[in-house]
Tab-separated table of C-alpha atoms in Angstrom:
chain	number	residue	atom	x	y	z
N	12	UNK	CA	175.712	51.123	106.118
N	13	UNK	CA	174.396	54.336	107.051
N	14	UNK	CA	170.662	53.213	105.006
N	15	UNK	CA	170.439	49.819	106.414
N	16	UNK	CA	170.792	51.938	109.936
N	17	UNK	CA	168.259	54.370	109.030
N	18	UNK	CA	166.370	51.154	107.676
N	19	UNK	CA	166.350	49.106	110.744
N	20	UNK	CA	165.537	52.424	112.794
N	21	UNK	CA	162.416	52.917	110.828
N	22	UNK	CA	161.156	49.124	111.329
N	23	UNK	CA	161.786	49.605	115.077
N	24	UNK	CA	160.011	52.492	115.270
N	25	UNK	CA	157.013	51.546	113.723
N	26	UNK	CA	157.070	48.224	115.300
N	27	UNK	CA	156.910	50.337	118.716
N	28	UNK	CA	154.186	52.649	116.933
N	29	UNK	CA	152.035	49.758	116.144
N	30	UNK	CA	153.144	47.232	118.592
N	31	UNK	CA	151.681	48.970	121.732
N	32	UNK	CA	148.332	49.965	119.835
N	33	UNK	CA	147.535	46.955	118.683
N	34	UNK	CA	143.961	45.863	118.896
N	35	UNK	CA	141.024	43.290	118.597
N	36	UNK	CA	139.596	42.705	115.214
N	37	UNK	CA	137.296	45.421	114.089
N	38	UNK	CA	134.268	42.723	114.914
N	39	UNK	CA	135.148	43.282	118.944
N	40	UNK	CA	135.591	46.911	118.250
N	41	UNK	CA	132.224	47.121	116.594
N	42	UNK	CA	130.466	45.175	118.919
N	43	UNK	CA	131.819	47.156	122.071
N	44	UNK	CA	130.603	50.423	120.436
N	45	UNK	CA	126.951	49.238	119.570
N	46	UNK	CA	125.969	46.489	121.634
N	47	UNK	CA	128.147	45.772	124.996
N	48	UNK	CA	125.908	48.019	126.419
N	49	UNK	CA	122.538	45.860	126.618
N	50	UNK	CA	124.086	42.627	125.722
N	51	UNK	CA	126.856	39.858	126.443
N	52	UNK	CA	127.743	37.254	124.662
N	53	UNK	CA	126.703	34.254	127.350
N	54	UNK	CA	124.699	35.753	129.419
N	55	UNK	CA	121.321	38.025	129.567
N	56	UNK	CA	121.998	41.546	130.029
N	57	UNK	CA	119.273	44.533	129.126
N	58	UNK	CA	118.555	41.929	125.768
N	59	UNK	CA	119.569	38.326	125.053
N	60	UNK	CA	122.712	36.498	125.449
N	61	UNK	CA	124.031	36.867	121.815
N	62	UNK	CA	125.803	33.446	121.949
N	63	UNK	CA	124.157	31.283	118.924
N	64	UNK	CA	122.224	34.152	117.704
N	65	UNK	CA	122.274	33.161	114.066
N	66	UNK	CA	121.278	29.619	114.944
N	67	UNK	CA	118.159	31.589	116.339
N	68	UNK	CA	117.778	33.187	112.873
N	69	UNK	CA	117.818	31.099	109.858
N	70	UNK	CA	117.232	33.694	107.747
N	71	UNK	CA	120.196	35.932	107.679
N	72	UNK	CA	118.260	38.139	105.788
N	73	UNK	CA	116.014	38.898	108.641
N	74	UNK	CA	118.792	39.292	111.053
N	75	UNK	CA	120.392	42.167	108.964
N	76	UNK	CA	117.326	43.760	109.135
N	77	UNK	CA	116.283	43.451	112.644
N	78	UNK	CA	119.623	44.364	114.100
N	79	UNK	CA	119.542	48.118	111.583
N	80	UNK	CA	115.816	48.583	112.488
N	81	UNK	CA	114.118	46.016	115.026
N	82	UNK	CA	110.735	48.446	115.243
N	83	UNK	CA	110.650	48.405	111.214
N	84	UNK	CA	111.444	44.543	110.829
N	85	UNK	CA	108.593	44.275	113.622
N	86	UNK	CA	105.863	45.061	111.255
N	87	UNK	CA	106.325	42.420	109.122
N	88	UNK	CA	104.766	40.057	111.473
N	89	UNK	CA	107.923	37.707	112.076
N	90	UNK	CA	106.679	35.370	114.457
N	91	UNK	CA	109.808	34.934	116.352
N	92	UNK	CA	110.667	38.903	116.457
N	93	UNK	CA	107.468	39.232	118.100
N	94	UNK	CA	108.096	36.900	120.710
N	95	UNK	CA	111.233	38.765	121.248
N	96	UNK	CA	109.800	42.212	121.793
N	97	UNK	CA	107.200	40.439	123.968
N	98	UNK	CA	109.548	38.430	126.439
N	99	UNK	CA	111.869	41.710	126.937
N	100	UNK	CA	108.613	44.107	128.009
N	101	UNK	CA	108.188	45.208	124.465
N	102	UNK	CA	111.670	47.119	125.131
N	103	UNK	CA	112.731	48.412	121.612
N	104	UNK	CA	116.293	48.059	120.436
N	105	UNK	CA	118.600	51.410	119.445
N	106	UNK	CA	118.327	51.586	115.305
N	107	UNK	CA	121.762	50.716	113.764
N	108	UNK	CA	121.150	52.057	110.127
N	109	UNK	CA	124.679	53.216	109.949
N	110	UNK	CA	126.104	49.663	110.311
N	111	UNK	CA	126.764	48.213	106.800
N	112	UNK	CA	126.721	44.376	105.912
N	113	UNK	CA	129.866	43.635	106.317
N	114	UNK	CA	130.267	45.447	109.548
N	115	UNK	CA	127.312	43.021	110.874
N	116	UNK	CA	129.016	40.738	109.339
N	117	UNK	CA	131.958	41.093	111.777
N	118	UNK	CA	129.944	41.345	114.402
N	119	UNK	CA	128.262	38.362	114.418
N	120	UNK	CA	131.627	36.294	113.607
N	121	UNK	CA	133.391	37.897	116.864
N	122	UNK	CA	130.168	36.415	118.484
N	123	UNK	CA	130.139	32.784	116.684
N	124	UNK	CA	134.338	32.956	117.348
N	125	UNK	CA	133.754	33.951	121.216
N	126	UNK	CA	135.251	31.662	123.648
N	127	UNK	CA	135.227	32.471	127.124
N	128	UNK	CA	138.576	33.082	129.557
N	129	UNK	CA	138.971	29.820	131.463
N	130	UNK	CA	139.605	31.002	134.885
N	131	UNK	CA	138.303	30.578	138.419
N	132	UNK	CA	135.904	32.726	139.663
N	133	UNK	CA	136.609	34.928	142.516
N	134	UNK	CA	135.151	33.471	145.991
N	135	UNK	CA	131.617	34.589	146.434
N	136	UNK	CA	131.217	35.084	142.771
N	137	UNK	CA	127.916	33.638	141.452
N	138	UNK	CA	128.137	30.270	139.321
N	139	UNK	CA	128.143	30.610	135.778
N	140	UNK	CA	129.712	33.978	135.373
N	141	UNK	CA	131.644	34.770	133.112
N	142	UNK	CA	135.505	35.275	133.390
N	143	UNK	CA	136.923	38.832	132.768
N	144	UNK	CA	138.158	38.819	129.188
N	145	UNK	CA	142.286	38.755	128.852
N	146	UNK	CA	144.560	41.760	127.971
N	147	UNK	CA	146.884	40.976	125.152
N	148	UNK	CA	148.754	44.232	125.526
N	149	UNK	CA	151.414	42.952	127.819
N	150	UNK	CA	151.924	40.973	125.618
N	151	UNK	CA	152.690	42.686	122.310
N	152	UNK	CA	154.533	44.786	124.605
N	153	UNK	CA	156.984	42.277	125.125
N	154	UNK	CA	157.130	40.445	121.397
N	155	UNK	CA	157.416	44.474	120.450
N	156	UNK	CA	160.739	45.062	122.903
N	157	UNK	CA	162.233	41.342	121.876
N	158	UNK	CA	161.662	42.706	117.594
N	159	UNK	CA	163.578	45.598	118.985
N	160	UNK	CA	166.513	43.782	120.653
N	161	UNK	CA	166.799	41.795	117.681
N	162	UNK	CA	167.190	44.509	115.250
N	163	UNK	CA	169.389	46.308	117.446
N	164	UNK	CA	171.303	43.478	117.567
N	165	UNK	CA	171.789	42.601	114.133
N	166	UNK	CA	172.499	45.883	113.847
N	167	UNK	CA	175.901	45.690	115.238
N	168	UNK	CA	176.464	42.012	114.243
N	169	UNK	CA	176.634	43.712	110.395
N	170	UNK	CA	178.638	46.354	111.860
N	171	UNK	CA	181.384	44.125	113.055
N	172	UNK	CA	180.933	41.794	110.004
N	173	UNK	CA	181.859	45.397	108.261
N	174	UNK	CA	184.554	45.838	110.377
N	175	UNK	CA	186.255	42.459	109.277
N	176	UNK	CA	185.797	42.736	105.858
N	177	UNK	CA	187.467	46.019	105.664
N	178	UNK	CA	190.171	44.300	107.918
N	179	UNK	CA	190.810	41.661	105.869
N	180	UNK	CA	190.838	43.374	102.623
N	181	UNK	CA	193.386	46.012	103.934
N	182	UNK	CA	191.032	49.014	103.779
N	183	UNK	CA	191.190	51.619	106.803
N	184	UNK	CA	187.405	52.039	108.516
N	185	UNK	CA	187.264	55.001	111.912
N	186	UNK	CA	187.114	53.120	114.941
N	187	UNK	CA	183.264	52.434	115.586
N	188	UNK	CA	181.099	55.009	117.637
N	189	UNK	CA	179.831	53.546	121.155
N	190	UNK	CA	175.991	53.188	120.923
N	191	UNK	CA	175.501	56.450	123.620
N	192	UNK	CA	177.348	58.672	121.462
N	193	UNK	CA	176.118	57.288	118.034
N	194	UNK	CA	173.548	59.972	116.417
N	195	UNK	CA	171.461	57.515	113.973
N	196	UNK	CA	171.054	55.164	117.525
N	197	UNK	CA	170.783	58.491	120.113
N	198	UNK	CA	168.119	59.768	117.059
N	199	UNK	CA	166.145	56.352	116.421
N	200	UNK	CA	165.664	56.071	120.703
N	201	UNK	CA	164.601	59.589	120.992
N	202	UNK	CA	162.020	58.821	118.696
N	203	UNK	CA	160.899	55.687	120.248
N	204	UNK	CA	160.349	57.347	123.118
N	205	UNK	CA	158.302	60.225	121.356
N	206	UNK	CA	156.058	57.492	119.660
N	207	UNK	CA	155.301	55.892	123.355
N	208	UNK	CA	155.512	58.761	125.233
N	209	UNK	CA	152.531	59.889	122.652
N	210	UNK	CA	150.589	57.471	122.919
N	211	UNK	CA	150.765	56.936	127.016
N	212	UNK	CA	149.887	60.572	126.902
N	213	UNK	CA	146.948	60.929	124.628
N	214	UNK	CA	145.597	57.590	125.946
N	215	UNK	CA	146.002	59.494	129.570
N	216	UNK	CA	143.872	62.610	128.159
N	217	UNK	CA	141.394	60.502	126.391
N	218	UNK	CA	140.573	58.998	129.535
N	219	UNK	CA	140.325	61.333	131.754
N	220	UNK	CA	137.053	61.790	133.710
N	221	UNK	CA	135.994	58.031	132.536
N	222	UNK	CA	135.174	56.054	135.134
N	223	UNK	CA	133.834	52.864	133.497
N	224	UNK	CA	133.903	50.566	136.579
N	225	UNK	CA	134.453	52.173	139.061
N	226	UNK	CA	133.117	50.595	142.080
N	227	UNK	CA	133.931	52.283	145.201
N	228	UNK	CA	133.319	50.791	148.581
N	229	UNK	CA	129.910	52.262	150.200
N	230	UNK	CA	129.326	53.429	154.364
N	231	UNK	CA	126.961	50.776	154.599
N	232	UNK	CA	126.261	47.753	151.808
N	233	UNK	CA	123.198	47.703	150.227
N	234	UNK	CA	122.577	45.162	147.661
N	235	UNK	CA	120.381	46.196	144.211
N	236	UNK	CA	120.272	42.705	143.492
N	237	UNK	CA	118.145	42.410	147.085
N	238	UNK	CA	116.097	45.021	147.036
N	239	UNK	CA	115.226	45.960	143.681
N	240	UNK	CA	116.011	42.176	141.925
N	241	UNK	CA	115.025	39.648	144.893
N	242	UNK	CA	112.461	41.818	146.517
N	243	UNK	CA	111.321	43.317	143.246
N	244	UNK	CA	111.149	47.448	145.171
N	245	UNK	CA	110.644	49.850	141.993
N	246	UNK	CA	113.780	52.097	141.583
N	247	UNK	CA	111.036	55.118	141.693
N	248	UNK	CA	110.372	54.260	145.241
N	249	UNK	CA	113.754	55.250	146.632
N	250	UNK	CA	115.145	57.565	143.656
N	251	UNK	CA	111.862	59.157	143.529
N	252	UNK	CA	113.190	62.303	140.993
N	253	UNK	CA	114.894	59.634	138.025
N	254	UNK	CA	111.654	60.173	135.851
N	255	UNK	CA	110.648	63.797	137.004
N	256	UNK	CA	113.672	65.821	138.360
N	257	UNK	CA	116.992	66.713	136.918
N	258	UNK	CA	118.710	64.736	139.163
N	259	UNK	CA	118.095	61.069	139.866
N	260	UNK	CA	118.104	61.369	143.860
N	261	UNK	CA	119.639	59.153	146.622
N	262	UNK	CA	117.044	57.853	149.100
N	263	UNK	CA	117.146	59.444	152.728
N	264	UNK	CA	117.367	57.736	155.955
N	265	UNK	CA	113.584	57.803	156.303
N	266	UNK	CA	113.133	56.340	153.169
N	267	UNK	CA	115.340	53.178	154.163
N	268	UNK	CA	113.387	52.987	157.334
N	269	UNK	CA	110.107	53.022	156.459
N	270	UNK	CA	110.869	48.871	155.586
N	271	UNK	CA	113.776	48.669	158.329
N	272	UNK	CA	111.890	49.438	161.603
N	273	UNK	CA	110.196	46.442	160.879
N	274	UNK	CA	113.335	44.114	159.244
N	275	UNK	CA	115.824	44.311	161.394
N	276	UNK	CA	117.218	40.720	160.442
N	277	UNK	CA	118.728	39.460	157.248
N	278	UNK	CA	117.873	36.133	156.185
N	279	UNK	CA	118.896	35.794	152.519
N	280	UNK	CA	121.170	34.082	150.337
N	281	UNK	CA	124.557	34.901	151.402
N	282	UNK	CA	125.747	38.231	150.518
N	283	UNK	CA	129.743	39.283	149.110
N	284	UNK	CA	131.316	42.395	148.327
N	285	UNK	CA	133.338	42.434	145.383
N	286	UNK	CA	136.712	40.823	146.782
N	287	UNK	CA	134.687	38.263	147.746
N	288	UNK	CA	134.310	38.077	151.137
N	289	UNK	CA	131.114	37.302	152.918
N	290	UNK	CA	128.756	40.025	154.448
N	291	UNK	CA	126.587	39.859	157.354
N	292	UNK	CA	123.077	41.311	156.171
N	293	UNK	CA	122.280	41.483	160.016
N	294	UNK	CA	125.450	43.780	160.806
N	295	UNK	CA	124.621	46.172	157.904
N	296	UNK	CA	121.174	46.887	159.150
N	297	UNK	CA	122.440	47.915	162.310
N	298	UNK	CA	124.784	50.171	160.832
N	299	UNK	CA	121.578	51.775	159.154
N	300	UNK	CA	120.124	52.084	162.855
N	301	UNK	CA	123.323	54.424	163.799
N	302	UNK	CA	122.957	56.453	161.064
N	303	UNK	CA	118.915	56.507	161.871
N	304	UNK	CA	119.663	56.335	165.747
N	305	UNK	CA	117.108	53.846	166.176
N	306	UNK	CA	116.815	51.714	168.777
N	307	UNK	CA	114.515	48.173	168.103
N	308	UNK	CA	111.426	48.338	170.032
N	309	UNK	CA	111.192	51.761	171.258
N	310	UNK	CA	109.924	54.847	169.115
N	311	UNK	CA	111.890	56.567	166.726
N	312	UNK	CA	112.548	59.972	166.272
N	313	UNK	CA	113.406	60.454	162.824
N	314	UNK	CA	114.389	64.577	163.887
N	315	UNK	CA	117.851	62.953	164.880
N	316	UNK	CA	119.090	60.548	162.132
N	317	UNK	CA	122.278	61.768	160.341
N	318	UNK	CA	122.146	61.749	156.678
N	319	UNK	CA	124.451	58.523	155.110
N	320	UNK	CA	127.672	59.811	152.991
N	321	UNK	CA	126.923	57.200	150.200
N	322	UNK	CA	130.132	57.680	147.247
N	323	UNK	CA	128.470	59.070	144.481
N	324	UNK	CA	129.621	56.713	141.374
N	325	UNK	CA	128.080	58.012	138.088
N	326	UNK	CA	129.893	61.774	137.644
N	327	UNK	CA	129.810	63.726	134.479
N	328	UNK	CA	132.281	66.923	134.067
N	329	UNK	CA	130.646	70.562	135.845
N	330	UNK	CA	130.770	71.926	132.101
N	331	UNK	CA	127.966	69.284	130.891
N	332	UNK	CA	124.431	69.347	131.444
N	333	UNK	CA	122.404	66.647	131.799
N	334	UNK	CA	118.869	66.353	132.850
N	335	UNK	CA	117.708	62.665	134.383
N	336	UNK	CA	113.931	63.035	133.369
N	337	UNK	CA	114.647	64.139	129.505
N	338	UNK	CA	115.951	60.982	129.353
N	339	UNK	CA	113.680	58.401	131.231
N	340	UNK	CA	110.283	60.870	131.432
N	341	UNK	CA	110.727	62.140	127.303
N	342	UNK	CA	112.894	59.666	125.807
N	343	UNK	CA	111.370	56.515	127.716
N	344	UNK	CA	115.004	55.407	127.944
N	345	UNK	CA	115.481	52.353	130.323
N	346	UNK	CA	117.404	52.869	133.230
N	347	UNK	CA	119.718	49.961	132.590
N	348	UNK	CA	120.832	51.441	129.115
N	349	UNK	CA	122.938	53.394	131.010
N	350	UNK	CA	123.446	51.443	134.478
N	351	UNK	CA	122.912	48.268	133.258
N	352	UNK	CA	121.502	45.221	135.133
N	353	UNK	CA	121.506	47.558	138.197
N	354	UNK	CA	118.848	44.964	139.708
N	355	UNK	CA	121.717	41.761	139.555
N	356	UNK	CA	124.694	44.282	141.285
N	357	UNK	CA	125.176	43.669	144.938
N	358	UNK	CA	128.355	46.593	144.913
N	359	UNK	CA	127.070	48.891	142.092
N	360	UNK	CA	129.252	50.202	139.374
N	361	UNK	CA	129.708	52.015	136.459
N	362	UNK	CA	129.151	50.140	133.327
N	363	UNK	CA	128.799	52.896	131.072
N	364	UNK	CA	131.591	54.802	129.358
N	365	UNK	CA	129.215	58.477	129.620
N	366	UNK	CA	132.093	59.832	127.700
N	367	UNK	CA	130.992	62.249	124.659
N	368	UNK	CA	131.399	60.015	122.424
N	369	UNK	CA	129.230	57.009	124.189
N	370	UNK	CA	126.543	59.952	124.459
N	371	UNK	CA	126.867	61.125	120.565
N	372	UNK	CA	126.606	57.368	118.943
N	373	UNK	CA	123.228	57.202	121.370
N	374	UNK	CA	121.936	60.344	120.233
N	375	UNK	CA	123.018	59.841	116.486
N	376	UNK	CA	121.200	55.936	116.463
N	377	UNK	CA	118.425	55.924	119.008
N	378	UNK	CA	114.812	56.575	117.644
N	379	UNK	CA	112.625	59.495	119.167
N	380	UNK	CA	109.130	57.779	120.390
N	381	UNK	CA	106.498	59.980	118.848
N	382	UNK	CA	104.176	57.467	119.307
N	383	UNK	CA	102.241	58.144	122.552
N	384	UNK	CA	104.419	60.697	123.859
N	385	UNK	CA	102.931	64.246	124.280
N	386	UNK	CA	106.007	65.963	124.388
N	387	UNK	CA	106.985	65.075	121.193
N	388	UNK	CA	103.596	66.831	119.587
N	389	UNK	CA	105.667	70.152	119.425
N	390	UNK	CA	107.630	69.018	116.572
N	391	UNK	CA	104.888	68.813	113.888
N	392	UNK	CA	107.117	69.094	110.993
N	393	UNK	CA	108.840	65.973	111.567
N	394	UNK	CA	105.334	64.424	111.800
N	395	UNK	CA	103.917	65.921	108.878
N	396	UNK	CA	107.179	64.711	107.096
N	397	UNK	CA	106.710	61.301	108.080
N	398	UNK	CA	102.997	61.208	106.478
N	399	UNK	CA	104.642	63.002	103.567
N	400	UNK	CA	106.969	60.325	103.214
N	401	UNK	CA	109.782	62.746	103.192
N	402	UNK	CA	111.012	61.081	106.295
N	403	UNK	CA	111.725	57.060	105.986
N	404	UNK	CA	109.399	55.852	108.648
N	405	UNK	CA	111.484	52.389	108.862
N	406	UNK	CA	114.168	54.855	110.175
N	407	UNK	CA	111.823	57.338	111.960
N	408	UNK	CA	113.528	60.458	113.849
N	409	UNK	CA	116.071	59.961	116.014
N	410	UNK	CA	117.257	62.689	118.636
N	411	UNK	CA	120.356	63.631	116.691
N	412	UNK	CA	117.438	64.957	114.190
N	413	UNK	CA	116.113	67.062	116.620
N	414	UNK	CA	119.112	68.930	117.771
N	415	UNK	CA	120.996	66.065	120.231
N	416	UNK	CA	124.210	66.174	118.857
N	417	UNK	CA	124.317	70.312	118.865
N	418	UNK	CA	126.947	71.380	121.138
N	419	UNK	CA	124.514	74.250	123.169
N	420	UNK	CA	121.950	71.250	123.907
N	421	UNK	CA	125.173	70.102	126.829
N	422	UNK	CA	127.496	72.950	126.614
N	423	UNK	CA	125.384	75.871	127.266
C-alpha cells in the first residue's frame, strides 16, 4: 500500500514538475533564439517573411549553407542569393555556424508547420497583421491539476477497496488516517508546492529587468511609422549621437520644431495608439506647441520651451556598459537588429530581449566587418591569420573572437 502511495506521489509530482514547464518543440525554441529577431514567419521584418522559404530554395543544399554563412554562400555567385542581398540594402545576415543540420532542420519544419492564430484584430490594427500567437500554459496547467485529482483519487478508491477486503476476510486494518494528518499525502503536497514554488521563483529571477514589450504610454504621440517610415526623416536627424556618442539621444524641443513651426496640421492616414483608439494628429501637435510655448503666427522664442518627459523604454541594468556607437559606428550593426522595424511602430516598444544571454548568442555568431572598416586595422593578427588560412574565411572573425563575450568588456 505504502509503495503504490509513494508511487502515485512520485507520478504527481513529476507531472506538476513537467506539466507547468512544458514547451514548444525545440524547432520554435530554435527559431526564437536565432531568427525572431529580423524575421517573422508572414510578414517582412529586418529580412524576408520566412513563410515558403524552401519553396524559394530548391536546393536544400544551398539553404543549409546560406542560413550558417550567407556572406560565404554569397561568393559562389547564386543568382537568387544575390538578389537577396541586393533587395535588403546588401544587409548581411548574423553567421549561424553553430546550428547543425538537424537543428535547421527543425527550424524550417516549425516554419512549413506555422499556422497563424485565427483571431480578430484589435480596432485600429492594420490589415493583414498577424494575430498574437496562443499560450498553451493555461492549459497544461489545468490537464496537469485534473492528472492530479485523478491520482489522488484513485488513491483512496484502492484504499477503501483495501479496507473491504480486509473486512470481508476477517482481518483487523487501523482506522484510516484523514488526508491532513496523513504523512506520505502532507509529504507528497509539500513537495508539489516546492517543485512550483521553484519554478514561479526562478522564472521570477530570470526575468527580472526584461522588458521585452514594454510599451509605455508617451506625453505626447509621435508615430515612427510617420516620420521616419511615411516621411522617410533619417533616425540620425533627431537621435543625432546613435552612430557617434555613447548614448543614442532623444531629440529636443527645437529639434521637433524646426519641421513643426511650419506643420501645424495633420493630414495623414488615421493614426491609433495601441488599444486601438483613434488619435487626432492635429491635437498632438498642439501639445508639442505647450511644451515649445509657441504660438502659430507670431515668433518663437525657443529660450522658454520646457523640455518633454518622454518614458525612456530600452533600459539595461547600472552594472552594464554599453556604448551606442561601438555598435552602429564599429560594428555597422542595423538599428532594427535591436529595435526592430522601428520605422512601421506608431507606439514604440521593446522587441528585443537585451538580456545577457540575447547579447552573448550576438556576440558569439555575428561576423566582425574587417572589410572597409578602419577600426578594425588594429587587429592585424586576425588579418594576417586569415591570409594564412589559419582562420576559415567562410567563418571570418566574429566579436566573441575579439574579446565580446569577456566579462570586463560590460562588467568593468
Amino acid at each position: 500500500m505504502i509503495i503504490r502511495t509513494v508511487v502515485a506521489g512520485i507520478f504527481v509530482c513529476f507531472s506538476f514538475a513537467f506539466g507547468i514547464t512544458v514547451k514548444a518543440q525545440d524547432g520554435k525554441s530554435l527559431f526564437n533564439q536565432n531568427c525572431a529577431s529580423c524575421h517573422a514567419i508572414d510578414k517582412k521584418l529586418v529580412g524576408p517573411a520566412l513563410m515558403g522559404v524552401e519553396d524559394r530554395w530548391p536546393n536544400k543544399k544551398h539553404l543549409y549553407e546560406w542560413i550558417r554563412n550567407n556572406q560565404a554562400f554569397l561568393k559562389t555567385g547564386d543568382p537568387y542569393a544575390n538578389k537577396l542581398y541586393l533587395e535588403y540594402n546588401k544587409t548581411a545576415m548574423n553567421l549561424f555556424p553553430q546550428l547543425t543540420d538537424a537543428e535547421i532542420g527543425a527550424i524550417l519544419k516549425y516554419i512549413s508547420d506555422y499556422k497563424p492564430a485565427a483571431a480578430q484584430p484589435a480596432a485600429g490594427a492594420a490589415a493583414g497583421e498577424p494575430a498574437a500567437e496562443s499560450d498553451n500554459t493555461l492549459l497544461f496547467g489545468i490537464l496537469t491539476l485534473i492528472l492530479a485529482v485523478i491520482a489522488f483519487t484513485l488513491m483512496q478508491v484502492n484504499s477503501n477497496l483495501k479496507k473491504l477486503t480486509d473486512v470481508k476476510e476477517g482481518v483487523d486494518s487501523p482506522e484510516p488516517v484523514p488526508f491532513w494528518r496523513n504523512k506520505t499525502y502532507i509529504a507528497i503536497v509539500t513537495v508539489i508546492l516546492f517543485l512550483i514554488g521553484g519554478y514561479l521563483t526562478t522564472k521570477g529571477a530570470i526575468g527580472l529587468g526584461r522588458n521585452i514589450n514594454y510599451e509605455p504610454k508617451q506625453p505626447i504621440f509621435y508615430s515612427h511609422k510617420v516620420h521616419a517610415g511615411i516621411n522617410q526623416i533619417n533616425c540620425l536627424y533627431c537621435h543625432s549621437g546613435a552612430m557617434d556618442s555613447k548614448y543614442s539621444n532623444v531629440p529636443s524641443v527645437n529639434v521637433c520644431m524646426n519641421c513643426h513651426m511650419a506643420i501645424n496640421e495633420y493630414k495623414g492616414e488615421k493614426l491609433y495608439n495601441a488599444d486601438g483608439e483613434e488619435v487626432n494628429g492635429t491635437e498632438e501637435i498642439k501639445k508639442l506647441y505647450e511644451y515649445a510655448n509657441f504660438t502659430p503666427g507670431q515668433p518663437w522664442d525657443a529660450s522658454k520651451a520646457k523640455p518633454i518627459e518622454w518614458t525612456k523604454i530600452h533600459m539595461l541594468p547600472a552594472h552594464v556598459y554599453f556604448n551606442h556607437s561601438q555598435h552602429t559606428r564599429v560594428g555597422k550593426i542595423q538599428c532594427q537588429i535591436c529595435h526592430g522595424e522601428i520605422n512601421k511602430m506608431d507606439e514604440v516598444k521593446q522587441v528585443s530581449e537585451l538580456s545577457m544571454g540575447w547579447c552573448i548568442n550576438c556576440h558569439r555568431t555575428t561576423q566582425v566587418q574587417f572589410k572597409d572598416n578602419g577600426f578594425y586595422s588594429i587587429y592585424e593578427k586576425y588579418h594576417q591569420d586569415l591570409k594564412d588560412g589559419k582562420i576559415d574565411s567562410t567563418k571570418g572573425v566574429t566579436v566573441e573572437m575579439i574579446g565580446g563575450t569577456e566579462c570586463q568588456k560590460c562588467h568593468y
